[in-house]
Coordinates of C-alpha atoms and ligand atoms in Angstrom, one line a residue:
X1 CA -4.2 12.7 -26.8
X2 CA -7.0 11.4 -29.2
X3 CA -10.1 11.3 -28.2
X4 CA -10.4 7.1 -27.9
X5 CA -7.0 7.3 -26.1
X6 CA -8.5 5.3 -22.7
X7 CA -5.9 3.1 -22.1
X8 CA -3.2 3.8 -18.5
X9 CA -0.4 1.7 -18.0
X10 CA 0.5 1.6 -14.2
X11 CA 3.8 0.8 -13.0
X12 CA 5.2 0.3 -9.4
X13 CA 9.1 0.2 -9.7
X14 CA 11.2 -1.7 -6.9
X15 CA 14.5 -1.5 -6.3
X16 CA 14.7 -4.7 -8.1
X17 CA 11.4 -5.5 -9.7
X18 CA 9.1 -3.8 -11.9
X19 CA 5.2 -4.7 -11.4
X20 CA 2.7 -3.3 -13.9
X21 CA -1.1 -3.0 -15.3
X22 CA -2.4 -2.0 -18.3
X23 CA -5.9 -1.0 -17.9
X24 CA -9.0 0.0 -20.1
X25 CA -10.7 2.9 -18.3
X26 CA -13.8 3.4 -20.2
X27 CA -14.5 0.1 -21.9
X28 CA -18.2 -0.6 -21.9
X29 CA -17.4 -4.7 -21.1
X30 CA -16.3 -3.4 -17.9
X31 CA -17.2 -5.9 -15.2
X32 CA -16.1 -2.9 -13.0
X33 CA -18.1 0.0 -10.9
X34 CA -15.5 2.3 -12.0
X35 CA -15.7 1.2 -15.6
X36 CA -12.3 0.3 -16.2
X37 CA -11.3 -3.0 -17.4
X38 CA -8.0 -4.8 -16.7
X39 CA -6.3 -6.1 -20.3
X40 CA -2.7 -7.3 -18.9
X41 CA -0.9 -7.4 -15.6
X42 CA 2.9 -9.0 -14.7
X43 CA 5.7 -8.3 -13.2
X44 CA 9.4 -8.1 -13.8
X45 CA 11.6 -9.6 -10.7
X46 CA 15.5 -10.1 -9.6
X47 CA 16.5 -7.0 -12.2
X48 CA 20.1 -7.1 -12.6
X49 CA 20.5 -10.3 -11.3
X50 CA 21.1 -13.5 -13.7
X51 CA 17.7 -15.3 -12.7
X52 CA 15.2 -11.9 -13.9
X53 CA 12.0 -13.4 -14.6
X54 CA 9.0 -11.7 -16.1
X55 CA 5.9 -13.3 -16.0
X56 CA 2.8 -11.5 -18.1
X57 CA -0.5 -12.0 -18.2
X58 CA -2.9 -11.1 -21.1
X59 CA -6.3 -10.5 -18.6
X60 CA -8.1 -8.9 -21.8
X61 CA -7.9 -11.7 -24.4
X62 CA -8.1 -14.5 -21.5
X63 CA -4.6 -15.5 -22.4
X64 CA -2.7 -18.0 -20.7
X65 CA 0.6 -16.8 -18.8
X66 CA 3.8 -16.0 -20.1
X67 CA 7.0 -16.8 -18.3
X68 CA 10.8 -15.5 -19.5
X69 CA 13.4 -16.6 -17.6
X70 CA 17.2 -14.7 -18.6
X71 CA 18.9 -11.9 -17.6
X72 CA 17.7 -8.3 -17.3
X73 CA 20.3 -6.3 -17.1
X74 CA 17.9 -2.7 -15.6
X75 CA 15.4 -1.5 -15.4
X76 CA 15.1 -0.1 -18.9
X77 CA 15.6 -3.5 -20.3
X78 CA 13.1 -4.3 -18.4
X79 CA 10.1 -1.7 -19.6
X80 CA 11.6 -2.8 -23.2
X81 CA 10.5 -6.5 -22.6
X82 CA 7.3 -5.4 -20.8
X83 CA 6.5 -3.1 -23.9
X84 CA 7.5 -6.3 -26.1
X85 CA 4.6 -8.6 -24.4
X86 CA 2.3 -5.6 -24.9
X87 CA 3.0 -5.6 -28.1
X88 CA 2.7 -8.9 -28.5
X89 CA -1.2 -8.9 -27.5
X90 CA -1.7 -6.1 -29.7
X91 CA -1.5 -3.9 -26.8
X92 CA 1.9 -1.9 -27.7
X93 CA 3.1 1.5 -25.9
X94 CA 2.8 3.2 -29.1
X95 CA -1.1 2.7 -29.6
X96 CA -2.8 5.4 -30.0
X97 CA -5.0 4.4 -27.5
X98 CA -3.1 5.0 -24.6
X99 CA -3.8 8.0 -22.9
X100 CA -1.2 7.9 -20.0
X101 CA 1.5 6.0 -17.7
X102 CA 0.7 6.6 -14.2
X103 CA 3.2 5.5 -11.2
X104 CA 3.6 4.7 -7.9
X105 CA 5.7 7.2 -6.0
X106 CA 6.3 6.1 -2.1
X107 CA 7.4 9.5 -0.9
X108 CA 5.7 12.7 -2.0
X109 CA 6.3 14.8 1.3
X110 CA 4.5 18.0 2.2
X111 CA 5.0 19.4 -1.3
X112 CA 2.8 16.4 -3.2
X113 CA -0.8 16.2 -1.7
X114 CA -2.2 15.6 -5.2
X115 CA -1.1 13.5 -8.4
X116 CA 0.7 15.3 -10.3
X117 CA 1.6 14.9 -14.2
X118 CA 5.3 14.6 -14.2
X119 CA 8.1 17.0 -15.6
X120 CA 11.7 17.9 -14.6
X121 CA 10.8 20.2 -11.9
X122 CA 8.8 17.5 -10.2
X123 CA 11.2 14.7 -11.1
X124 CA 14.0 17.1 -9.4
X125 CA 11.7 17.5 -6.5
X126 CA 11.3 13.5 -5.7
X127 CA 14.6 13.2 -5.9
X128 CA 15.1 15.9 -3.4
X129 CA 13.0 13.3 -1.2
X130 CA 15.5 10.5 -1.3
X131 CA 16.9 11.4 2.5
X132 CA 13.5 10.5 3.5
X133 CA 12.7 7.7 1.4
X134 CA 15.8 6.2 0.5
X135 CA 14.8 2.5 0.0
X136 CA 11.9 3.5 -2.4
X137 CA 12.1 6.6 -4.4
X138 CA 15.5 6.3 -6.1
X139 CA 13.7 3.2 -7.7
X140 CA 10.3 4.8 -8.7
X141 CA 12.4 7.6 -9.8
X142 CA 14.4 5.2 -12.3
X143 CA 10.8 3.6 -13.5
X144 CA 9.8 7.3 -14.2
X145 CA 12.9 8.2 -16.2
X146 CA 12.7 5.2 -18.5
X147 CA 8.8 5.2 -19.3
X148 CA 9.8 8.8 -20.3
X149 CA 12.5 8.0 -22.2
X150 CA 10.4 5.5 -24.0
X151 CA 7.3 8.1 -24.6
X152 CA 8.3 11.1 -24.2
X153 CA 5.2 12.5 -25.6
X154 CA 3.0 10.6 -23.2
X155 CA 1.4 12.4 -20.1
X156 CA 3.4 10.7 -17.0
X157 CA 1.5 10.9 -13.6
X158 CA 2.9 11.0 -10.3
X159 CA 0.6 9.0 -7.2
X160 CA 2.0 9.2 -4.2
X161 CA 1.7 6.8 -1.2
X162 CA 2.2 9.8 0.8
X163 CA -0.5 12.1 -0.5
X164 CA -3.8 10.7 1.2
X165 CA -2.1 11.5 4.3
X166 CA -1.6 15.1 4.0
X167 CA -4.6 16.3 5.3
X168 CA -3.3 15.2 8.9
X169 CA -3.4 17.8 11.6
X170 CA -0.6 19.1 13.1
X171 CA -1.6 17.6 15.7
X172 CA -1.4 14.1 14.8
X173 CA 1.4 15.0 12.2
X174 CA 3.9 16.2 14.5
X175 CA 6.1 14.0 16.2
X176 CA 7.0 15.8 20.0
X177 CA 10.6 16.8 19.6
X178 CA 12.5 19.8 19.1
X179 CA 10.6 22.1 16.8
X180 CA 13.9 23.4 15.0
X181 CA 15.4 19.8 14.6
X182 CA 12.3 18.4 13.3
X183 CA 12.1 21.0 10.5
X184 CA 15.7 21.3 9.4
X185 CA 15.6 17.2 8.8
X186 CA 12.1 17.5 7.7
X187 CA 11.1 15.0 10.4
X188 CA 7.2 14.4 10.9
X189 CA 4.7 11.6 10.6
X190 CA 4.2 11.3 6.7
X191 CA 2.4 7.8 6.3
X192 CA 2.1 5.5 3.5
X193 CA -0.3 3.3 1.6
X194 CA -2.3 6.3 1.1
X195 CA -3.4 4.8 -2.1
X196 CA -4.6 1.6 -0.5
X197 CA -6.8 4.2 2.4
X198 CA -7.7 6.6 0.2
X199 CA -9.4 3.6 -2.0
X200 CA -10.5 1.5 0.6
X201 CA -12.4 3.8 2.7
X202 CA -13.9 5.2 -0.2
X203 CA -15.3 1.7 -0.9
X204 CA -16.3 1.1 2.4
X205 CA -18.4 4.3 1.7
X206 CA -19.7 3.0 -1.1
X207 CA -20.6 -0.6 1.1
X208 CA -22.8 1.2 3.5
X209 CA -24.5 3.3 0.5
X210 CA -23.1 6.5 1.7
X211 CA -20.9 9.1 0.4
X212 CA -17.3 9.1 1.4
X213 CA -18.2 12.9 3.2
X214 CA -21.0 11.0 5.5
X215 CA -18.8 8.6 7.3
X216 CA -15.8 7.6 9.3
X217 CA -13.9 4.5 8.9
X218 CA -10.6 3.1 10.3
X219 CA -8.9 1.5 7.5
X220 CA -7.0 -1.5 8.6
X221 CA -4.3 -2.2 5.3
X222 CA -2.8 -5.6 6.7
X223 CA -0.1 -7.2 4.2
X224 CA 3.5 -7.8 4.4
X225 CA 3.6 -4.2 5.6
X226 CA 1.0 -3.3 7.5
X227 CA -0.9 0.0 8.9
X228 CA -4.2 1.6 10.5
X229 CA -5.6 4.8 9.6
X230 CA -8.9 7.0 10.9
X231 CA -10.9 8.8 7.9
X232 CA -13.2 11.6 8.9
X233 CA -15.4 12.0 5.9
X234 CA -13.2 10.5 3.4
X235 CA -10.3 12.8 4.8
X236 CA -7.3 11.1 6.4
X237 CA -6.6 12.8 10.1
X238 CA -4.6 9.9 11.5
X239 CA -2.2 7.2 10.5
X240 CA 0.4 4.8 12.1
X241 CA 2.9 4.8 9.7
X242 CA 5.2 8.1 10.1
X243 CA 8.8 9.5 9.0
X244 CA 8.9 5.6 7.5
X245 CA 7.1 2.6 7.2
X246 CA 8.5 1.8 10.3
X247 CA 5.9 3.0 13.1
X248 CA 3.0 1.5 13.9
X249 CA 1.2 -2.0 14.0
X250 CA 3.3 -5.2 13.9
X251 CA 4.4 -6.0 11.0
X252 CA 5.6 -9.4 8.8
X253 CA 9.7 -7.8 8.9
X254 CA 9.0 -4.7 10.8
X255 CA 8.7 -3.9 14.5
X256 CA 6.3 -1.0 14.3
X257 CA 5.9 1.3 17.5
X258 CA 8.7 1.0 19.4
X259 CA 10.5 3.4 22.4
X260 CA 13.2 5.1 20.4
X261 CA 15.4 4.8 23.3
X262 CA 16.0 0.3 22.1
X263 CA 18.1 2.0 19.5
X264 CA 20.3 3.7 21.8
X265 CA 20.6 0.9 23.8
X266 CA 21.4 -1.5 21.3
X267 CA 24.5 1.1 20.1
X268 CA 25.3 1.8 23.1
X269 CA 25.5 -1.7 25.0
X270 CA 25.4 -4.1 22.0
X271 CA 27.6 -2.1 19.9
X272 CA 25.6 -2.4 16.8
X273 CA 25.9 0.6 14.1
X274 CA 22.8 2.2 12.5
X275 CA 22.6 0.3 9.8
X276 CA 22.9 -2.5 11.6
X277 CA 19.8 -1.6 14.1
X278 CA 17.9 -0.5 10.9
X279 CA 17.7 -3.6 9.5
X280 CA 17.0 -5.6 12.4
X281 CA 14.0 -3.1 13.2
X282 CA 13.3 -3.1 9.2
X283 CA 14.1 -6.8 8.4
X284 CA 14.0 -9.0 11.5
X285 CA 11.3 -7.7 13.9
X286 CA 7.6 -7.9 13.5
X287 CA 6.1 -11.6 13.2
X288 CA 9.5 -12.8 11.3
X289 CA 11.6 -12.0 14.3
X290 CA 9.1 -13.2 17.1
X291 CA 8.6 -16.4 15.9
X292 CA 10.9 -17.2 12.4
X293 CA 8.0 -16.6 9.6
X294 CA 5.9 -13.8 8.6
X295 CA 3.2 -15.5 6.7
X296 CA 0.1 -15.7 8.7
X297 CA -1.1 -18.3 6.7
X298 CA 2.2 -20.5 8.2
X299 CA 1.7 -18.7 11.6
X300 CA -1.6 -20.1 11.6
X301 CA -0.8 -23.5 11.2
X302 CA 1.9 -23.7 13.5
X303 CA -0.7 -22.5 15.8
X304 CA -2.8 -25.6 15.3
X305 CA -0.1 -27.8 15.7
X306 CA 0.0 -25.7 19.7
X307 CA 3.1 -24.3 19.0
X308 CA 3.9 -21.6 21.1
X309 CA 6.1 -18.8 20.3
X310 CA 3.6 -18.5 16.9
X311 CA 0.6 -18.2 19.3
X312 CA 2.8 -15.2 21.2
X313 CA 3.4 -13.6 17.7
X314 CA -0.1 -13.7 16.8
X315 CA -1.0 -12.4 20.4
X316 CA 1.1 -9.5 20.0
X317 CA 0.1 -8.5 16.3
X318 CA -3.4 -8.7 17.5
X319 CA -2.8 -6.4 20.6
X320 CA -1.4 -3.3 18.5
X321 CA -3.9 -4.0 16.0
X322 CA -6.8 -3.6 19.2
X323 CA -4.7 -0.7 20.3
X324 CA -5.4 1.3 17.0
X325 CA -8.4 0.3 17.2
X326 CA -9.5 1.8 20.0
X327 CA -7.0 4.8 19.6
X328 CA -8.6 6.0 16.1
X329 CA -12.1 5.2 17.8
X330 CA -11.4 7.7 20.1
X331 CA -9.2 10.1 17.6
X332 CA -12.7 10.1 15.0
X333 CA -15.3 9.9 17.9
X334 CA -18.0 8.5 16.3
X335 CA -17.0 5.2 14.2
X336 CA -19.1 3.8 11.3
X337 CA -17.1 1.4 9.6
X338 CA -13.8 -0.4 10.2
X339 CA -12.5 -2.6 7.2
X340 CA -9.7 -4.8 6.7
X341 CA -7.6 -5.2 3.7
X342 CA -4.9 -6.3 2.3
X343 CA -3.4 -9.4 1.9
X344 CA -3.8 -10.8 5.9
X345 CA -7.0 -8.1 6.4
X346 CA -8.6 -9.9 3.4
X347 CA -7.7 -13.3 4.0
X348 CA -7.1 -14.2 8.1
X349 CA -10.1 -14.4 9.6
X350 CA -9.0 -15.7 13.0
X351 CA -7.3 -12.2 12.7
X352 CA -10.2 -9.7 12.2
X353 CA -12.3 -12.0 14.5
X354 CA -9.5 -11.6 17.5
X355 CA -8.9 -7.6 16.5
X356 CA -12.5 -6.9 17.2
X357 CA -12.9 -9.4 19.9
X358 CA -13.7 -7.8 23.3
X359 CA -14.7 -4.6 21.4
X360 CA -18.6 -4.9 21.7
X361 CA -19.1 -1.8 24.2
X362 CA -17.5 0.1 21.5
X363 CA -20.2 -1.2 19.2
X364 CA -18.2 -3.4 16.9
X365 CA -18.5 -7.0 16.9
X366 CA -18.1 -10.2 14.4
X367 CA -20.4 -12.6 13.3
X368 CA -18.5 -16.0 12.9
X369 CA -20.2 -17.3 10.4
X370 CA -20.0 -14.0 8.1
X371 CA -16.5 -14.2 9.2
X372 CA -15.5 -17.7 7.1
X373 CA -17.3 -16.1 4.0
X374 CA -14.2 -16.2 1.5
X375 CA -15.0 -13.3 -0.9
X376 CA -13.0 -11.7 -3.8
X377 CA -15.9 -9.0 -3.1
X378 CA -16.2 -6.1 -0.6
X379 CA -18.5 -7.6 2.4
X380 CA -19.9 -7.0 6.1
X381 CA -19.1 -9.3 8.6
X382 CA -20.5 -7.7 11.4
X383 CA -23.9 -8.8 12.3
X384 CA -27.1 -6.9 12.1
X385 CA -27.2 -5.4 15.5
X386 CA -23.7 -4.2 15.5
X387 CA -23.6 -0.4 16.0
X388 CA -20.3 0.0 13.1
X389 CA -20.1 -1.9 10.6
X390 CA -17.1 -4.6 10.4
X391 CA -16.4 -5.2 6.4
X392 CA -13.6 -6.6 4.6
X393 CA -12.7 -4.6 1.4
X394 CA -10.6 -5.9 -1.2
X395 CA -7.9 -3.4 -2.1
X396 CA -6.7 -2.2 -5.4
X397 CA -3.8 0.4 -5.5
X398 CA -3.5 -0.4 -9.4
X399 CA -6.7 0.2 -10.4
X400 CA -7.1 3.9 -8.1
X401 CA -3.8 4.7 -9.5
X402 CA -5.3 4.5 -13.1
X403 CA -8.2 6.1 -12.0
X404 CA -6.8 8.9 -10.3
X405 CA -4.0 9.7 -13.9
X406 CA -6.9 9.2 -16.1
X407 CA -8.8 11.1 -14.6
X408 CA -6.1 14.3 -14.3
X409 CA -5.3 13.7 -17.8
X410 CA -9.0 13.7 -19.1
X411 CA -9.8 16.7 -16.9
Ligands
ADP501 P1 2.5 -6.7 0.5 O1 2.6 -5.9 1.7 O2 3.8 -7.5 0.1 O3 1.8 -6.1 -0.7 P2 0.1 -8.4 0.7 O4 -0.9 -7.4 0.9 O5 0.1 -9.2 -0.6 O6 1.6 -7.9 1.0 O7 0.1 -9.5 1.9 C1 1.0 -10.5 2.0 C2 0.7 -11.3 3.3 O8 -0.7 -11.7 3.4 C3 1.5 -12.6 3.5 O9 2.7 -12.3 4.0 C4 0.6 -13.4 4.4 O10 0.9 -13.1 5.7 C5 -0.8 -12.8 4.2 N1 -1.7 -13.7 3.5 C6 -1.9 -13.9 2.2 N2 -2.8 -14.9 1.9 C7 -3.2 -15.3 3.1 C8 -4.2 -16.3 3.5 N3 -4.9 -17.0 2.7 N4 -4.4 -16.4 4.9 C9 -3.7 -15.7 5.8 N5 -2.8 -14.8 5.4 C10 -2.6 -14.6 4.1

C-alpha cells in the first residue's frame, strides 16, 4: 500500500442490490470529526432482473447524479459498472490511492468478534455461516468474491453486523433450551446492526463529552428493521435481535418477540409449512401486517385522518419499544443516555416523544419543542432537568465501516 493510499471503498451486497461508498479517510477538507470525507456513493438495484438500475453520485466533485437503466446480469457486472462510474470521476479501482475495500458481512457468529482482513480461510468460514444467515451472507459472500476477483492485491476487510454483539454474557446470550440442542444447531442470541450500535453509542459518548468507557446508553436503531440494545461502557451486554433479525421490537415486515409456540399452532391447525410461517413472521407481520404499510411516515398520516387500525399499529410498536426500554434500564442499572436512530428514530418524533412518554420516574423525559428540531446533526432532546439524556444520533454504518478497515489496514 503506498503511503497516500487513504481511499476505502465500502460495499453492502444484497441479494439483489449492491450499495456502495467510496470514502477519503484522511483528507484535510474533511467536514467530518473523523476526518474522512465522502467522494461518491450509489447503489446498484434489481440485479439479474431486466429493470437493474444504478444510480451514482459523485459527492466529491459536487456532481449531479447519474442514472443507468438496462440489464445487469450479477453481481460482477455490477462492480464492473460501479468501477466504470469511478473511473469516470477520476476515482477508478486501480488508483493508487486506495488503500482498501471494506464490506458488510450480516453474520459473523461466535468466531468473528473483530474485522477481519479477508482470505480463503475466512471466506470458507462465512460460508460455513449460511445455515444461520441464509438470506444475507450468501450475497455478501458473492460481493466479496468479485471485489477480489477484481483486486486481488487489495486488502479486503470483513465487518460484521454480528461482532458488536459478542461481548454479550451468557446470560443474555443464551436462549433457555436444551443445552445440547442449542449447540449442535449453534442456536443463541447473535444480534445485528452491531455496526449501527457500536457507532451510535459511541457518538452518543461523544454528545455528552464523555468517553464511550464512562457511560451507558440504550441504543434504539429504528428503520425498516428495527432493534434496541444496552451498552455498558461502550460494550454491548444486551440486544433484541437474536438467532435472526427476527426477535425483538416491532418491526416495518417483521413481528419481533413473539411466543414460539404461534408457529406450532399455525402448522399444526392452519396447516401452513415453515416456509410459509417464515415469511409471514419475516414479510407480513410488524406494522405492514397490523395495518397494510410500514412506513411511519404513511402510518402517521393515516393517523391524522383518525383511522384506526394505524393508531393500533403505532400503539403496539410503541409498547415493545417502552418494554426495552425499561428492560435494558433495568439490565444496565444506571442509564445515561438513550438515543434513537435510524431511519424512524431519526425522523418520527411523535415516536421518540410516545417511547419515553410516562418514563419520568425513570429519569428520562422529552421536551417538545426540542423534539420538532429536524437535524441532519446528533442532538439532545431531553430537557435540562432530565436525569439521562434523550438524543437523537444520526447513524452511519458506511462511514464506521471505513473507519474500522482503514484503520486495521493502516495499523
Ligand atoms: P432500513 O432498515 O431499510 O435501512 P431506514 O433506516 O432507512 O431503513 O428506515 C426506513 C424507514 O424509516 C421507513 O420505512 C419509514 O418508516 C421511516 N422513515 C423514513 N423517513 C421518515 C420520516 N420523515 N418520518 C417518519 N418515518 C420515516
Amino acid at each position: 500500500m503506498t503511503a497516500n493510499a487513504t481511499r476505502v471503498l465500502v460495499l453492502n451486497s444484497g441479494s439483489s442490490s449492491l450499495k456502495y461508498q467510496l470514502l477519503d479517510m484522511g483528507d484535510a477538507r474533511s467536514d467530518h470529526d473523523s476526518g474522512a470525507r465522502r467522494l461518491a456513493v450509489g447503489l446498484v438495484e434489481r440485479i439479474g432482473e431486466a429493470t437493474s438500475r444504478l444510480a451514482h453520485t459523485p459527492l466529491g466533485t459536487g456532481g449531479a447524479t447519474r442514472e443507468t437503466a438496462g440489464p445487469i446480469a450479477d453481481h460482477q457486472a455490477a462492480l464492473k459498472a460501479v468501477a466504470e462510474e469511478l473511473a469516470a470521476d477520476g476515482l477508478g479501482l486501480d488508483s493508487p490511492e486506495l488503500a482498501a475495500i471494506g464490506h458488510r458481512v450480516v453474520h459473523g457468529g461466535l468466531k468473528f468478534t473483530v474485522p477481519t482482513v479477508i482470505d480463503e480461510a475466512v471466506l470458507k468460514e462465512i460460508e460455513r455461516l449460511v445455515p444461520v444467515a441464509p438470506l444475507h451472507n450468501p450475497a455478501n459472500i458473492i460481493g466479496i468474491r468479485t471485489a477480489r476477483a477484481l483486486r486481488p492485491d487489495l486488502p479486503q476487510v470483513a465487518v460484521f453486523d454480528t461482532a458488536f454483539h459478542t461481548t454479550m454474557p451468557e446470560s443474555a446470550a443464551r436462549y433457555a433450551i436444551d443445552v445440547a440442542t442449542a449447540d449442535a444447531h449453534r442456536i443463541r442470541r447473535y444480534g445485528f446492526h452491531g455496526t449501527s450500535h457500536a457507532y451510535v453509542s459511541r457518538r452518543t459518548a461523544q454528545l455528552l463529552g464523555k468517553a464511550p468507557e464512562e457511560v451507558n446508553v440504550i441504543v434504539l436503531h429504528l428503520g425498516n428493521g428495527a432493534s434496541a440494545s444496552a451498552v455498558r461502557g461502550g460494550r454491548c451486554v444486551d440486544t433484541s435481535m437474536g438467532l435472526t433479525p427476527l426477535e425483538g421490537l416491532v418491526m416495518g415486515t417483521r413481528s419481533g418477540d413473539i411466543d414460539a409456540a404461534v408457529t406450532f399452532h399455525l402448522k399444526r391447525v392452519a396447516g401452513m409449512s415453515a416456509d410459509e410461517i417464515d415469511e409471514l413472521l419475516n414479510k407480513k407481520s410488524g406494522l405492514i401486517g397490523l395495518c397494510g404499510d410500514n412506513d411511519m411516515r404513511e402510518i402517521r398520516r393515516r393517523i391524522d385522518e383518525g383511522d384506526e387500525r394505524a393508531a393500533l399499529a403505532f400503539d403496539i410498536y410503541v409498547h415493545r419499544l417502552k418494554k426495552y426500554i425499561g428492560a435494558y434500564t433495568a439490565v444496565l442499572g444506571k442509564v445515561d443516555a438513550v438515543a434513537f436512530t435510524a431511519g424512524v428514530g431519526e425522523n418520527a418524533a411523535p415516536v421518540r416523544a410516545a417511547a419515553i412518554a410516562g418514563l419520568e420516574e425513570l429519569g428520562m423525559a422529552v421536551d417538545a419543542s426540542l423534539n420538532a428540531v429536524r437535524s441532519d446533526e446528533p442532538r439532545l432532546i431531553s430537557p435540562e432537568y432530565a436525569r439521562v439524556a434523550v438524543a437523537v444520533v444520526p447513524t452511519d454504518e458506511e462511514l464506521e465501516i471505513a473507519q474500522q478497515t482503514y484503520a486495521l489496514v493502516t495499523a
